Tab-separated table of C-alpha atoms in Angstrom:
chain	number	residue	atom	x	y	z
A	1	MET	CA	-238.643	-38.866	-64.566
A	2	LEU	CA	-235.717	-38.444	-66.934
A	3	GLU	CA	-237.861	-36.202	-69.086
A	4	ARG	CA	-238.525	-33.962	-66.058
A	5	ARG	CA	-234.821	-33.801	-65.284
A	6	ILE	CA	-234.064	-32.523	-68.757
A	7	LEU	CA	-237.056	-30.230	-69.087
A	8	ALA	CA	-236.967	-28.625	-65.631
A	9	PRO	CA	-233.788	-26.575	-66.159
A	10	ILE	CA	-235.008	-25.454	-69.581
A	11	GLU	CA	-238.323	-24.389	-68.078
A	12	ALA	CA	-236.503	-22.547	-65.304
A	13	LEU	CA	-234.335	-20.727	-67.830
A	14	GLY	CA	-237.439	-19.759	-69.782
A	15	GLN	CA	-239.144	-18.493	-66.642
A	16	TYR	CA	-236.022	-16.505	-65.708
A	17	VAL	CA	-235.799	-14.916	-69.156
A	18	LEU	CA	-239.530	-14.087	-69.113
A	19	LEU	CA	-239.214	-12.476	-65.690
A	20	LEU	CA	-236.296	-10.353	-66.862
A	21	THR	CA	-238.169	-9.413	-70.031
A	22	LYS	CA	-241.088	-8.198	-67.930
A	23	ALA	CA	-238.667	-6.332	-65.676
A	24	PHE	CA	-237.070	-4.737	-68.725
A	25	GLN	CA	-240.492	-3.693	-70.026
A	26	SER	CA	-241.191	-2.067	-66.651
A	27	LEU	CA	-238.042	0.080	-66.895
A	28	SER	CA	-240.067	2.952	-68.318
A	29	GLU	CA	-242.332	3.083	-65.252
A	30	VAL	CA	-239.755	5.018	-63.268
A	31	ARG	CA	-242.406	6.310	-60.851
A	32	VAL	CA	-243.105	2.767	-59.645
A	33	TYR	CA	-239.557	1.994	-58.537
A	34	ARG	CA	-237.836	5.360	-58.081
A	35	LYS	CA	-238.146	5.461	-54.296
A	36	ASN	CA	-237.200	1.823	-53.904
A	37	LEU	CA	-234.180	2.192	-56.140
A	38	PHE	CA	-232.544	4.592	-53.725
A	39	LYS	CA	-233.354	2.346	-50.763
A	40	GLN	CA	-231.909	-0.680	-52.533
A	41	MET	CA	-228.765	1.179	-53.591
A	42	VAL	CA	-228.147	1.874	-49.919
A	43	ALA	CA	-228.990	-1.672	-48.784
A	44	ILE	CA	-227.072	-3.425	-51.559
A	45	GLY	CA	-224.282	-0.926	-52.115
A	46	ILE	CA	-223.494	1.380	-49.234
A	47	GLU	CA	-224.096	-1.172	-46.495
A	48	SER	CA	-221.802	-3.657	-48.252
A	49	ILE	CA	-218.827	-1.316	-48.332
A	50	PRO	CA	-217.271	-2.367	-44.981
A	51	ILE	CA	-217.242	-6.115	-45.665
A	52	VAL	CA	-216.097	-5.645	-49.249
A	53	ALA	CA	-213.321	-3.274	-48.166
A	54	LEU	CA	-212.205	-5.733	-45.489
A	55	ALA	CA	-212.092	-8.601	-47.968
A	56	GLY	CA	-210.218	-6.436	-50.472
A	57	LEU	CA	-207.699	-5.321	-47.844
A	58	PHE	CA	-206.801	-8.848	-46.823
A	59	SER	CA	-206.705	-10.188	-50.389
A	60	GLY	CA	-204.247	-7.451	-51.404
A	61	ALA	CA	-202.096	-7.951	-48.337
A	62	VAL	CA	-201.908	-11.738	-48.643
A	63	LEU	CA	-201.303	-11.556	-52.374
A	64	THR	CA	-198.309	-9.265	-51.770
A	65	VAL	CA	-196.755	-11.455	-49.089
A	66	GLN	CA	-197.181	-14.616	-51.158
A	67	THR	CA	-195.903	-13.043	-54.353
A	68	ALA	CA	-192.843	-11.798	-52.463
A	69	TYR	CA	-192.327	-15.320	-51.103
A	70	GLN	CA	-192.536	-16.889	-54.568
A	71	LEU	CA	-190.218	-14.376	-56.195
A	72	GLU	CA	-187.455	-14.377	-53.636
A	73	SER	CA	-184.430	-14.256	-55.931
A	74	PRO	CA	-181.526	-11.846	-56.351
A	75	PHE	CA	-182.077	-11.861	-60.129
A	76	ILE	CA	-185.628	-10.501	-59.998
A	77	PRO	CA	-186.200	-6.820	-59.224
A	78	GLN	CA	-188.494	-6.474	-56.220
A	79	SER	CA	-190.660	-3.935	-58.033
A	80	ILE	CA	-192.083	-6.857	-60.016
A	81	ILE	CA	-194.196	-7.618	-56.930
A	82	GLY	CA	-196.125	-4.413	-57.600
A	83	SER	CA	-196.407	-5.363	-61.263
A	84	ILE	CA	-198.075	-8.630	-60.259
A	85	VAL	CA	-200.225	-7.604	-57.296
A	86	VAL	CA	-201.882	-4.547	-58.819
A	87	PRO	CA	-203.086	-6.080	-62.105
A	88	SER	CA	-204.201	-9.201	-60.226
A	89	MET	CA	-206.384	-7.079	-57.980
A	90	VAL	CA	-207.683	-4.985	-60.833
A	91	LEU	CA	-208.343	-7.814	-63.264
A	92	GLU	CA	-209.406	-10.649	-61.038
A	93	LEU	CA	-209.499	-10.452	-57.283
A	94	GLY	CA	-211.317	-7.150	-56.848
A	95	ALA	CA	-214.311	-8.323	-58.852
A	96	VAL	CA	-214.349	-11.989	-57.855
A	97	VAL	CA	-213.911	-11.444	-54.116
A	98	THR	CA	-216.631	-8.782	-54.224
A	99	GLY	CA	-218.847	-11.132	-56.219
A	100	PHE	CA	-218.491	-14.062	-53.842
A	101	ILE	CA	-219.060	-11.996	-50.741
A	102	LEU	CA	-222.095	-10.303	-52.214
A	103	ALA	CA	-223.566	-13.556	-53.511
A	104	GLY	CA	-223.952	-14.399	-49.830
A	105	ARG	CA	-224.702	-11.012	-48.418
A	106	VAL	CA	-226.901	-9.523	-51.130
A	107	GLY	CA	-228.151	-12.609	-52.982
A	108	ALA	CA	-229.372	-14.356	-49.839
A	109	ARG	CA	-230.957	-11.192	-48.519
A	110	ILE	CA	-232.914	-10.507	-51.699
A	111	ALA	CA	-234.085	-14.104	-52.062
A	112	ALA	CA	-235.182	-14.300	-48.419
A	113	GLU	CA	-236.975	-10.963	-48.590
A	114	LEU	CA	-238.862	-11.652	-51.823
A	115	GLY	CA	-239.471	-15.282	-50.861
A	116	THR	CA	-241.099	-14.232	-47.597
A	117	MET	CA	-243.168	-11.661	-49.446
A	118	ARG	CA	-244.310	-14.385	-51.832
A	119	VAL	CA	-245.316	-16.946	-49.206
A	120	THR	CA	-247.102	-14.352	-47.049
A	121	GLU	CA	-249.027	-13.155	-50.145
A	122	GLN	CA	-247.471	-9.680	-50.024
A	123	ILE	CA	-246.569	-9.972	-53.719
A	124	ASP	CA	-250.173	-10.963	-54.492
A	125	ALA	CA	-251.296	-7.977	-52.433
A	126	LEU	CA	-249.179	-5.641	-54.585
A	127	GLU	CA	-250.630	-7.163	-57.745
A	128	ALA	CA	-254.160	-7.081	-56.339
A	129	MET	CA	-253.811	-3.352	-55.720
A	130	GLY	CA	-253.048	-2.913	-59.395
A	131	LEU	CA	-249.320	-2.409	-58.968
A	132	ASN	CA	-246.699	-3.939	-61.231
A	133	SER	CA	-244.955	-6.143	-58.660
A	134	ILE	CA	-242.038	-6.926	-60.958
A	135	GLY	CA	-241.445	-3.251	-61.630
A	136	TYR	CA	-241.823	-2.434	-57.968
A	137	LEU	CA	-239.684	-5.213	-56.482
A	138	ILE	CA	-237.308	-6.585	-59.088
A	139	VAL	CA	-236.323	-3.619	-61.228
A	140	PRO	CA	-234.913	-1.516	-58.348
A	141	ARG	CA	-232.944	-4.455	-56.946
A	142	VAL	CA	-231.347	-5.428	-60.250
A	143	LEU	CA	-230.634	-1.803	-61.140
A	144	ALA	CA	-229.112	-1.194	-57.712
A	145	GLY	CA	-226.903	-4.253	-58.228
A	146	VAL	CA	-225.784	-3.119	-61.658
A	147	PHE	CA	-225.064	0.441	-60.461
A	148	MET	CA	-223.485	-0.373	-57.119
A	149	PHE	CA	-221.307	-3.399	-57.913
A	150	PRO	CA	-218.838	-1.337	-59.926
A	151	VAL	CA	-218.610	1.038	-56.966
A	152	LEU	CA	-217.951	-1.860	-54.626
A	153	TYR	CA	-215.409	-3.280	-57.066
A	154	ILE	CA	-213.542	0.018	-57.057
A	155	THR	CA	-213.619	0.025	-53.257
A	156	ALA	CA	-212.340	-3.551	-52.956
A	157	THR	CA	-209.634	-3.033	-55.540
A	158	GLY	CA	-208.519	0.318	-54.178
A	159	VAL	CA	-208.364	-0.867	-50.584
A	160	GLY	CA	-206.709	-4.127	-51.745
A	161	ILE	CA	-203.928	-2.283	-53.562
A	162	GLY	CA	-203.540	-0.079	-50.500
A	163	GLY	CA	-203.280	-3.191	-48.314
A	164	GLY	CA	-200.672	-4.690	-50.613
A	165	LEU	CA	-198.686	-1.492	-50.642
A	166	GLY	CA	-198.870	-1.199	-46.860
A	167	VAL	CA	-197.701	-4.757	-46.274
A	168	ALA	CA	-194.932	-4.379	-48.851
A	169	HIS	CA	-193.657	-1.215	-47.215
A	170	TYR	CA	-194.043	-1.993	-43.525
A	171	GLY	CA	-193.270	-5.689	-43.915
A	172	ASP	CA	-189.936	-4.749	-45.490
A	173	PHE	CA	-190.552	-6.564	-48.741
A	174	LEU	CA	-190.066	-3.528	-50.946
A	175	SER	CA	-190.539	0.200	-50.575
A	176	ALA	CA	-193.784	1.910	-51.449
A	177	GLY	CA	-191.962	3.698	-54.259
A	178	GLU	CA	-190.759	0.450	-55.812
A	179	PHE	CA	-194.248	-1.045	-55.488
A	180	VAL	CA	-195.832	1.885	-57.317
A	181	ALA	CA	-193.106	1.954	-59.938
A	182	GLY	CA	-193.656	-1.753	-60.600
A	183	ALA	CA	-197.387	-1.246	-60.851
A	184	ARG	CA	-197.005	1.592	-63.318
A	185	GLN	CA	-194.511	-0.249	-65.482
A	186	PHE	CA	-197.003	-2.785	-66.776
A	187	PHE	CA	-200.196	-0.830	-66.271
A	188	SER	CA	-202.745	-1.140	-69.053
A	189	PRO	CA	-205.716	1.228	-69.038
A	190	PHE	CA	-207.894	-1.586	-70.326
A	191	ASP	CA	-207.461	-3.588	-67.092
A	192	PRO	CA	-209.722	-1.446	-64.888
A	193	ILE	CA	-212.302	-1.277	-67.680
A	194	PHE	CA	-212.343	-5.053	-67.853
A	195	GLY	CA	-212.646	-5.232	-64.046
A	196	LEU	CA	-215.563	-2.818	-64.090
A	197	LEU	CA	-217.261	-4.838	-66.796
A	198	LYS	CA	-216.899	-7.960	-64.641
A	199	ALA	CA	-218.366	-6.173	-61.638
A	200	PHE	CA	-221.280	-5.004	-63.772
A	201	VAL	CA	-221.967	-8.545	-65.019
A	202	PHE	CA	-221.577	-10.089	-61.546
A	203	GLY	CA	-223.924	-7.484	-60.089
A	204	PHE	CA	-226.517	-8.389	-62.680
A	205	ILE	CA	-226.092	-12.134	-62.130
A	206	ILE	CA	-226.361	-11.990	-58.341
A	207	THR	CA	-229.369	-9.690	-58.133
A	208	SER	CA	-231.300	-11.194	-61.038
A	209	VAL	CA	-230.796	-14.797	-59.899
A	210	ALA	CA	-231.748	-13.865	-56.330
A	211	CYS	CA	-234.839	-11.989	-57.519
A	212	TYR	CA	-235.862	-14.929	-59.696
A	213	LYS	CA	-235.413	-17.429	-56.862
A	214	GLY	CA	-237.194	-15.215	-54.363
A	215	TYR	CA	-240.045	-14.122	-56.612
A	216	TYR	CA	-240.969	-17.701	-57.512
A	217	THR	CA	-240.629	-19.158	-54.025
A	218	GLY	CA	-243.205	-21.766	-53.057
A	219	GLY	CA	-243.897	-23.848	-49.999
A	220	GLY	CA	-243.725	-21.743	-46.864
A	221	ALA	CA	-240.736	-21.300	-44.571
A	222	GLU	CA	-238.950	-24.314	-46.037
A	223	GLY	CA	-239.367	-22.850	-49.510
A	224	VAL	CA	-237.852	-19.550	-48.402
A	225	GLY	CA	-234.864	-21.436	-46.968
A	226	ARG	CA	-234.442	-23.355	-50.204
A	227	SER	CA	-234.663	-20.224	-52.353
A	228	THR	CA	-232.139	-18.419	-50.180
A	229	THR	CA	-229.592	-21.231	-50.369
A	230	GLU	CA	-230.103	-21.706	-54.087
A	231	ALA	CA	-229.754	-17.997	-54.754
A	232	ALA	CA	-226.401	-17.840	-52.952
A	233	VAL	CA	-225.015	-21.088	-54.377
A	234	LEU	CA	-226.214	-20.570	-57.953
A	235	SER	CA	-224.923	-16.987	-58.023
A	236	CYS	CA	-221.456	-18.254	-57.038
A	237	VAL	CA	-221.552	-20.952	-59.721
A	238	TYR	CA	-222.727	-18.533	-62.417
A	239	ILE	CA	-220.062	-16.018	-61.370
A	240	LEU	CA	-217.393	-18.679	-61.911
A	241	PHE	CA	-218.718	-19.435	-65.394
A	242	ALA	CA	-219.164	-15.777	-66.307
A	243	ASN	CA	-215.663	-15.012	-65.066
A	244	LEU	CA	-214.149	-17.623	-67.365
A	245	ALA	CA	-216.381	-16.670	-70.278
A	246	LEU	CA	-215.465	-12.983	-70.022
A	247	ALA	CA	-211.752	-13.755	-69.785
A	248	VAL	CA	-211.833	-16.081	-72.795
A	249	LEU	CA	-213.995	-13.793	-74.920
A	250	ILE	CA	-212.477	-10.417	-74.143
A	251	LEU	CA	-208.856	-10.785	-73.044
B	1	MET	CA	-271.006	-7.818	-62.451
B	2	ILE	CA	-268.463	-10.612	-62.596
B	3	GLU	CA	-269.085	-13.595	-64.826
B	4	VAL	CA	-266.950	-16.698	-64.647
B	5	ARG	CA	-267.467	-18.825	-67.727
B	6	ASN	CA	-266.412	-22.470	-68.007
B	7	ILE	CA	-263.079	-22.166	-66.268
B	8	ASP	CA	-260.612	-25.049	-66.180
B	9	LYS	CA	-257.494	-24.870	-64.049
B	10	SER	CA	-254.896	-27.492	-63.225
B	11	PHE	CA	-251.580	-27.258	-61.420
B	12	GLY	CA	-249.359	-29.923	-62.939
B	13	SER	CA	-251.422	-33.099	-62.833
B	14	LEU	CA	-253.729	-31.759	-60.118
B	15	GLU	CA	-257.079	-30.657	-61.480
B	16	VAL	CA	-258.502	-27.886	-59.276
B	17	LEU	CA	-261.345	-26.351	-61.295
B	18	LYS	CA	-263.338	-28.090	-64.010
B	19	GLN	CA	-265.836	-26.189	-66.167
B	20	VAL	CA	-266.682	-23.744	-63.406
B	21	SER	CA	-269.235	-21.039	-64.157
B	22	LEU	CA	-270.532	-18.462	-61.713
B	23	THR	CA	-272.212	-15.080	-61.876
B	24	ILE	CA	-271.631	-12.501	-59.151
B	25	ARG	CA	-274.342	-9.851	-59.184
B	26	ASP	CA	-273.806	-6.204	-58.413
B	27	GLU	CA	-274.170	-5.156	-54.785
B	28	GLU	CA	-274.720	-8.665	-53.468
B	29	THR	CA	-272.643	-10.495	-50.861
B	30	LEU	CA	-271.715	-13.885	-52.218
B	31	ALA	CA	-270.049	-16.527	-50.082
B	32	ILE	CA	-267.898	-19.093	-51.837
B	33	ILE	CA	-267.881	-22.085	-49.534
B	34	GLY	CA	-266.323	-25.517	-49.610
B	35	ARG	CA	-263.868	-27.749	-47.829
B	36	SER	CA	-260.225	-26.810	-47.389
B	37	GLY	CA	-258.369	-27.520	-50.606
B	38	SER	CA	-261.530	-27.547	-52.714
B	39	GLY	CA	-260.301	-24.706	-54.927
B	40	LYS	CA	-262.127	-21.746	-53.347
B	41	SER	CA	-259.039	-19.579	-53.160
B	42	VAL	CA	-257.970	-20.562	-56.660
B	43	LEU	CA	-261.375	-19.524	-58.015
B	44	MET	CA	-261.163	-16.270	-56.062
B	45	LYS	CA	-257.724	-15.445	-57.457
B	46	HIS	CA	-259.151	-15.892	-60.960
B	47	LEU	CA	-261.623	-13.079	-60.324
B	48	MET	CA	-258.930	-10.417	-60.461
B	49	GLY	CA	-256.513	-12.173	-62.774
B	50	LEU	CA	-253.992	-13.213	-60.122
B	51	ILE	CA	-254.296	-16.670	-61.677
B	52	THR	CA	-254.930	-17.223	-65.385
B	53	PRO	CA	-257.338	-20.040	-66.285
B	54	ASP	CA	-256.242	-22.855	-68.615
B	55	ARG	CA	-259.554	-22.461	-70.454
B	56	GLY	CA	-262.597	-20.251	-70.013
B	57	GLU	CA	-263.197	-16.566	-69.353
B	58	VAL	CA	-263.585	-14.157	-66.498
B	59	ILE	CA	-265.665	-11.112	-67.418
B	60	VAL	CA	-265.585	-8.127	-65.069
B	61	ASP	CA	-268.063	-5.378	-65.980
B	62	GLY	CA	-268.110	-6.607	-69.565
B	63	VAL	CA	-264.316	-6.896	-69.939
B	64	ASP	CA	-262.578	-10.243	-70.418
B	65	ILE	CA	-259.746	-9.712	-67.954
B	66	ASN	CA	-257.487	-12.319	-69.516
B	67	ALA	CA	-257.759	-10.787	-72.975
B	68	VAL	CA	-256.623	-7.272	-72.043
B	69	SER	CA	-253.052	-5.985	-71.684
B	70	TYR	CA	-251.254	-6.104	-68.340
B	71	GLY	CA	-251.639	-2.341	-68.019
B	72	GLU	CA	-255.401	-2.532	-68.533
B	73	LEU	CA	-255.649	-5.464	-66.154
B	74	ARG	CA	-253.906	-3.414	-63.454
B	75	GLN	CA	-256.344	-0.587	-64.100
B	76	LEU	CA	-259.207	-3.051	-63.678
B	77	ARG	CA	-257.770	-4.434	-60.456
B	78	ARG	CA	-258.173	-1.017	-58.862
B	79	LYS	CA	-261.906	-1.715	-58.798
B	80	PHE	CA	-261.085	-4.460	-56.307
B	81	GLY	CA	-260.077	-4.445	-52.687
B	82	MET	CA	-258.799	-7.665	-51.312
B	83	LEU	CA	-258.423	-8.940	-47.770
B	84	PHE	CA	-255.829	-11.717	-47.780
B	85	GLN	CA	-256.003	-14.652	-45.422
B	86	GLY	CA	-252.929	-13.687	-43.431
B	87	GLY	CA	-253.474	-9.990	-43.982
B	88	ALA	CA	-250.479	-9.704	-46.356
B	89	LEU	CA	-249.445	-6.443	-44.712
B	90	PHE	CA	-246.074	-5.195	-45.930
B	91	ASP	CA	-243.851	-6.024	-42.984
B	92	SER	CA	-241.171	-3.574	-44.046
B	93	MET	CA	-243.611	-0.690	-43.376
B	94	SER	CA	-245.481	0.665	-40.371
B	95	VAL	CA	-249.252	0.322	-40.140
B	96	PHE	CA	-249.601	3.923	-41.276
B	97	ASP	CA	-247.393	3.396	-44.329
B	98	ASN	CA	-249.279	0.215	-45.181
B	99	LEU	CA	-252.548	2.124	-45.243
B	100	ALA	CA	-251.054	5.129	-46.988
B	101	PHE	CA	-249.384	2.949	-49.627
B	102	PRO	CA	-252.333	2.591	-52.035
B	103	LEU	CA	-253.214	6.263	-51.577
B	104	ARG	CA	-249.651	7.430	-52.224
B	105	THR	CA	-249.344	5.107	-55.201
B	106	PHE	CA	-252.652	5.692	-56.918
B	107	SER	CA	-254.015	9.049	-55.806
B	108	ASP	CA	-252.786	12.619	-55.982
B	109	LEU	CA	-253.749	13.353	-52.374
B	110	ALA	CA	-251.452	15.556	-50.311
B	111	GLU	CA	-249.749	13.990	-47.315
B	112	GLU	CA	-252.178	15.652	-44.817
B	113	GLU	CA	-255.183	14.380	-46.736
B	114	ILE	CA	-253.642	10.935	-46.769
B	115	ARG	CA	-253.150	11.114	-42.991
B	116	ALA	CA	-256.795	12.063	-42.543
B	117	ARG	CA	-257.954	9.276	-44.843
B	118	VAL	CA	-255.814	6.693	-43.043
B	119	GLU	CA	-257.238	7.724	-39.673
B	120	GLU	CA	-260.741	7.593	-41.089
B	121	ASN	CA	-260.141	4.108	-42.497
B	122	LEU	CA	-258.721	2.905	-39.200
B	123	LYS	CA	-261.739	4.258	-37.374
B	124	GLU	CA	-263.942	2.395	-39.802
B	125	VAL	CA	-262.349	-0.888	-38.693
B	126	GLN	CA	-262.463	0.225	-35.054
B	127	LEU	CA	-258.756	0.681	-34.541
B	128	GLU	CA	-257.023	3.759	-33.250
B	129	GLY	CA	-253.512	4.601	-32.132
B	130	VAL	CA	-251.791	1.757	-33.986
B	131	GLU	CA	-250.408	3.872	-36.850
B	132	ASP	CA	-246.798	3.717	-35.688
B	133	LYS	CA	-246.738	0.018	-34.889
B	134	ASN	CA	-245.175	-2.586	-37.148
B	135	PRO	CA	-247.421	-5.347	-38.489
B	136	ALA	CA	-245.398	-7.886	-36.464
B	137	GLU	CA	-246.527	-6.194	-33.244
B	138	LEU	CA	-250.229	-6.698	-33.998
B	139	SER	CA	-252.462	-9.601	-32.983
B	140	GLY	CA	-254.107	-11.744	-35.666
B	141	GLY	CA	-257.421	-9.934	-35.404
B	142	MET	CA	-255.795	-6.508	-35.518
B	143	LYS	CA	-253.759	-7.507	-38.583
B	144	LYS	CA	-256.961	-8.536	-40.332
B	145	ARG	CA	-258.579	-5.221	-39.475
B	146	VAL	CA	-255.594	-3.188	-40.657
B	147	ALA	CA	-255.549	-5.266	-43.840
B	148	LEU	CA	-259.241	-4.587	-44.266
B	149	ALA	CA	-258.660	-0.870	-43.819
B	150	ARG	CA	-255.985	-1.061	-46.519
B	151	ALA	CA	-258.277	-3.039	-48.840
B	152	ILE	CA	-260.965	-0.343	-48.685
B	153	ALA	CA	-258.543	2.586	-48.927
B	154	LEU	CA	-259.393	3.323	-52.550
B	155	THR	CA	-263.161	2.725	-52.054
B	156	PRO	CA	-263.301	-0.376	-54.240
B	157	GLN	CA	-266.382	-1.573	-56.044
B	158	TYR	CA	-265.609	-5.242	-55.366
B	159	ILE	CA	-264.281	-6.397	-52.019
B	160	ILE	CA	-262.907	-9.918	-51.841
B	161	TYR	CA	-262.355	-11.577	-48.484
B	162	ASP	CA	-260.179	-14.685	-48.306
B	163	GLU	CA	-261.043	-16.667	-45.169
B	164	PRO	CA	-261.677	-13.498	-43.157
B	165	THR	CA	-262.372	-15.284	-39.868
B	166	SER	CA	-259.960	-18.222	-40.033
B	167	GLY	CA	-257.630	-18.417	-37.071
B	168	LEU	CA	-259.611	-15.903	-35.025
B	169	ASP	CA	-261.509	-16.416	-31.785
B	170	PRO	CA	-265.332	-16.342	-32.024
B	171	GLU	CA	-265.639	-12.848	-30.608
B	172	THR	CA	-263.083	-11.338	-32.987
B	173	SER	CA	-264.724	-13.304	-35.795
B	174	ASN	CA	-268.010	-11.612	-34.962
B	175	THR	CA	-266.351	-8.212	-35.081
B	176	ILE	CA	-264.930	-8.993	-38.511
B	177	ASN	CA	-268.310	-10.296	-39.698
B	178	ASP	CA	-269.981	-7.109	-38.498
B	179	LEU	CA	-267.391	-5.028	-40.343
B	180	ILE	CA	-267.952	-6.995	-43.533
B	181	SER	CA	-271.720	-6.569	-43.163
B	182	SER	CA	-271.466	-2.840	-42.640
B	183	LEU	CA	-269.064	-2.418	-45.592
B	184	SER	CA	-271.346	-4.452	-47.843
B	185	THR	CA	-274.239	-2.085	-47.210
B	186	ARG	CA	-272.275	0.773	-48.773
B	187	SER	CA	-273.769	1.704	-52.081
B	188	ASN	CA	-272.296	0.025	-55.102
B	189	VAL	CA	-270.224	-2.494	-53.151
B	190	THR	CA	-270.180	-6.139	-54.182
B	191	SER	CA	-268.634	-8.512	-51.663
B	192	ILE	CA	-267.183	-11.941	-52.317
B	193	VAL	CA	-266.342	-13.935	-49.217
B	194	VAL	CA	-264.310	-17.127	-49.500
B	195	THR	CA	-264.784	-19.116	-46.322
B	196	HIS	CA	-265.495	-22.456	-44.717
B	197	ASP	CA	-266.953	-20.759	-41.637
B	198	MET	CA	-270.719	-21.280	-41.905
B	199	HIS	CA	-271.284	-18.947	-39.009
B	200	SER	CA	-269.784	-16.183	-41.112
B	201	VAL	CA	-271.867	-17.180	-44.128
B	202	LEU	CA	-275.123	-17.031	-42.172
B	203	ALA	CA	-274.141	-13.686	-40.684
B	204	ILE	CA	-273.189	-11.846	-43.839
B	205	ALA	CA	-274.058	-13.533	-47.124
B	206	ASP	CA	-277.019	-13.056	-49.475
B	207	ARG	CA	-276.076	-16.057	-51.575
B	208	ALA	CA	-273.681	-18.957	-51.338
B	209	ALA	CA	-271.810	-20.949	-53.973
B	210	PHE	CA	-270.653	-24.362	-52.780
B	211	ILE	CA	-267.545	-25.791	-54.433
B	212	HIS	CA	-267.179	-29.544	-54.449
B	213	ASP	CA	-265.221	-31.884	-56.720
B	214	CYS	CA	-263.620	-29.083	-58.766
B	215	ASP	CA	-267.000	-27.631	-59.639
B	216	ILE	CA	-269.673	-25.320	-58.283
B	217	HIS	CA	-271.910	-27.984	-56.875
B	218	TRP	CA	-274.694	-25.714	-55.648
B	219	VAL	CA	-275.594	-21.997	-55.797
B	220	GLY	CA	-278.489	-20.268	-54.100
B	221	THR	CA	-279.661	-17.830	-51.478
B	222	ILE	CA	-279.192	-18.530	-47.802
B	223	GLU	CA	-282.900	-19.325	-47.458
B	224	GLU	CA	-282.637	-21.799	-50.316
B	225	MET	CA	-279.615	-23.327	-48.633
B	226	HIS	CA	-281.629	-23.946	-45.473
B	227	ALA	CA	-284.252	-25.752	-47.513
B	228	ALA	CA	-281.939	-27.576	-49.913
B	229	ASP	CA	-282.100	-31.343	-49.998
B	230	ASP	CA	-278.675	-31.828	-51.548
B	231	PRO	CA	-276.899	-34.438	-49.409
B	232	THR	CA	-273.347	-33.193	-50.174
B	233	LEU	CA	-274.226	-29.595	-49.361
B	234	ASN	CA	-276.116	-30.588	-46.232
B	235	ALA	CA	-273.233	-32.740	-45.030
B	236	PHE	CA	-270.874	-29.756	-45.345
B	237	VAL	CA	-273.251	-27.289	-43.740
B	238	ARG	CA	-274.174	-29.613	-40.903
B	239	ALA	CA	-270.582	-30.542	-40.162
B	240	SER	CA	-269.923	-26.853	-39.638
B	241	GLU	CA	-273.065	-26.506	-37.571
B	242	TYR	CA	-271.856	-29.109	-35.094
B	243	GLN	CA	-268.593	-27.238	-34.640
B	244	ILE	CA	-270.319	-24.041	-33.688
B	245	GLY	CA	-273.334	-25.642	-31.989
B	246	ALA	CA	-272.413	-24.475	-28.519
B	247	PRO	CA	-274.984	-24.625	-25.708
B	248	GLY	CA	-277.178	-21.566	-25.446
B	249	ARG	CA	-276.981	-20.924	-29.155
B	250	THR	CA	-280.320	-20.304	-30.841
B	251	ALA	CA	-281.714	-23.333	-32.597
B	252	SER	CA	-280.219	-23.909	-35.996
B	253	PRO	CA	-282.464	-24.524	-38.979
B	254	TYR	CA	-280.601	-27.790	-39.468
B	255	ASP	CA	-281.462	-29.156	-36.056
B	256	ALA	CA	-284.799	-30.339	-37.384
B	257	ASN	CA	-283.171	-32.607	-39.987
């Protein structure tokens, strides 16, 4: 029993790495996944824009109000609010909020879709026809995640900064000019690059974990439910770890 | 010709196949029969490399399918058409797209030719006017027929049927059996039917292989099956006979026993 407990996660990791290796080997078969790639970029990327923008907007707005509340002092220039809100969005919130929302929205969707295909033998049917099911199903989803997450990150961050600026200006905390001046004062061009890198990594984690969970689903409807939950929960956990690891290693 | 040589397969601690050997001859219709959970489907999935055996070989037309590369295996699989138990239609696509899928993927046919081929295939399974429906809108029997039309889209040399009549009413079952019979008379078509429906076996098969206790317990022609004095085989066959022994049915060869 104990032996199983220790070996199971190692086996799972091995299976995950093998699946990704096969997916990577299928990268050259562009013809197999080209059409699906576009479809997945729309489903994963474009259709996620509204929810990601909404989350970004509110994060930026709340961050501004709370920063203003914490820094209420005659000795601190109000423009510092902009210096805090903008880098926070760019470095952390834009990517993490996007990641968490998409772990649910995209991760669960992929796992449920592939899991259902597995238990209804649709994946076997693809293989039986002589098609590379990993190339056909997994490669376009992971690629779409890796391509589209940076786009969604930019959306969330941009709208979030806009939300912060709007609240600052219309909520009479500080003028839009002061906000922008504060943001520019401490701006580092590396910050958005780091944010994009995070989005790229999170996009890979969410889609690859969801594909792995979905592709190896077993046990009917209950199995699909389990895979879906695990895909969403595990993606969130791995995002937390990856977030810390990237910050420690790169910043 | 497909040769299965001394296959072992276990899932965890569960032994499913033990030293199984079987030869499937060209152009015959072979029924693989046995109780639910006896390993019929597992054996069937070995035939096209959907499952890899723990030991033993599967030779298709002289090629050991587990010794070749994945690319070659996929090439080999195009000799096969497979009807899955639940149909396994792609539910994200319409019936038309399901049938066009193998043609679009593996042939260079123009879209109009594909349309013509799809209609022809649908006619072959006696369905018309369902092209624009989604698989979810079809009845069980219609799903099976659409799936069958998809399986034969690329005129395969081997057609594998996994429980083709399970879950269908007797009349629809007969339709499916007739379709299988008519497809198996095409030249150069070998059919493998995995089933526990003896009615189906009697209607379509030339030979039967009976799986019992992780092994092929008995193989022979249908005539030999009628005459066999193997108690395990007879128990299985007769149990099925009672289920379908409705009044008015012509006397079964087992009634004399």
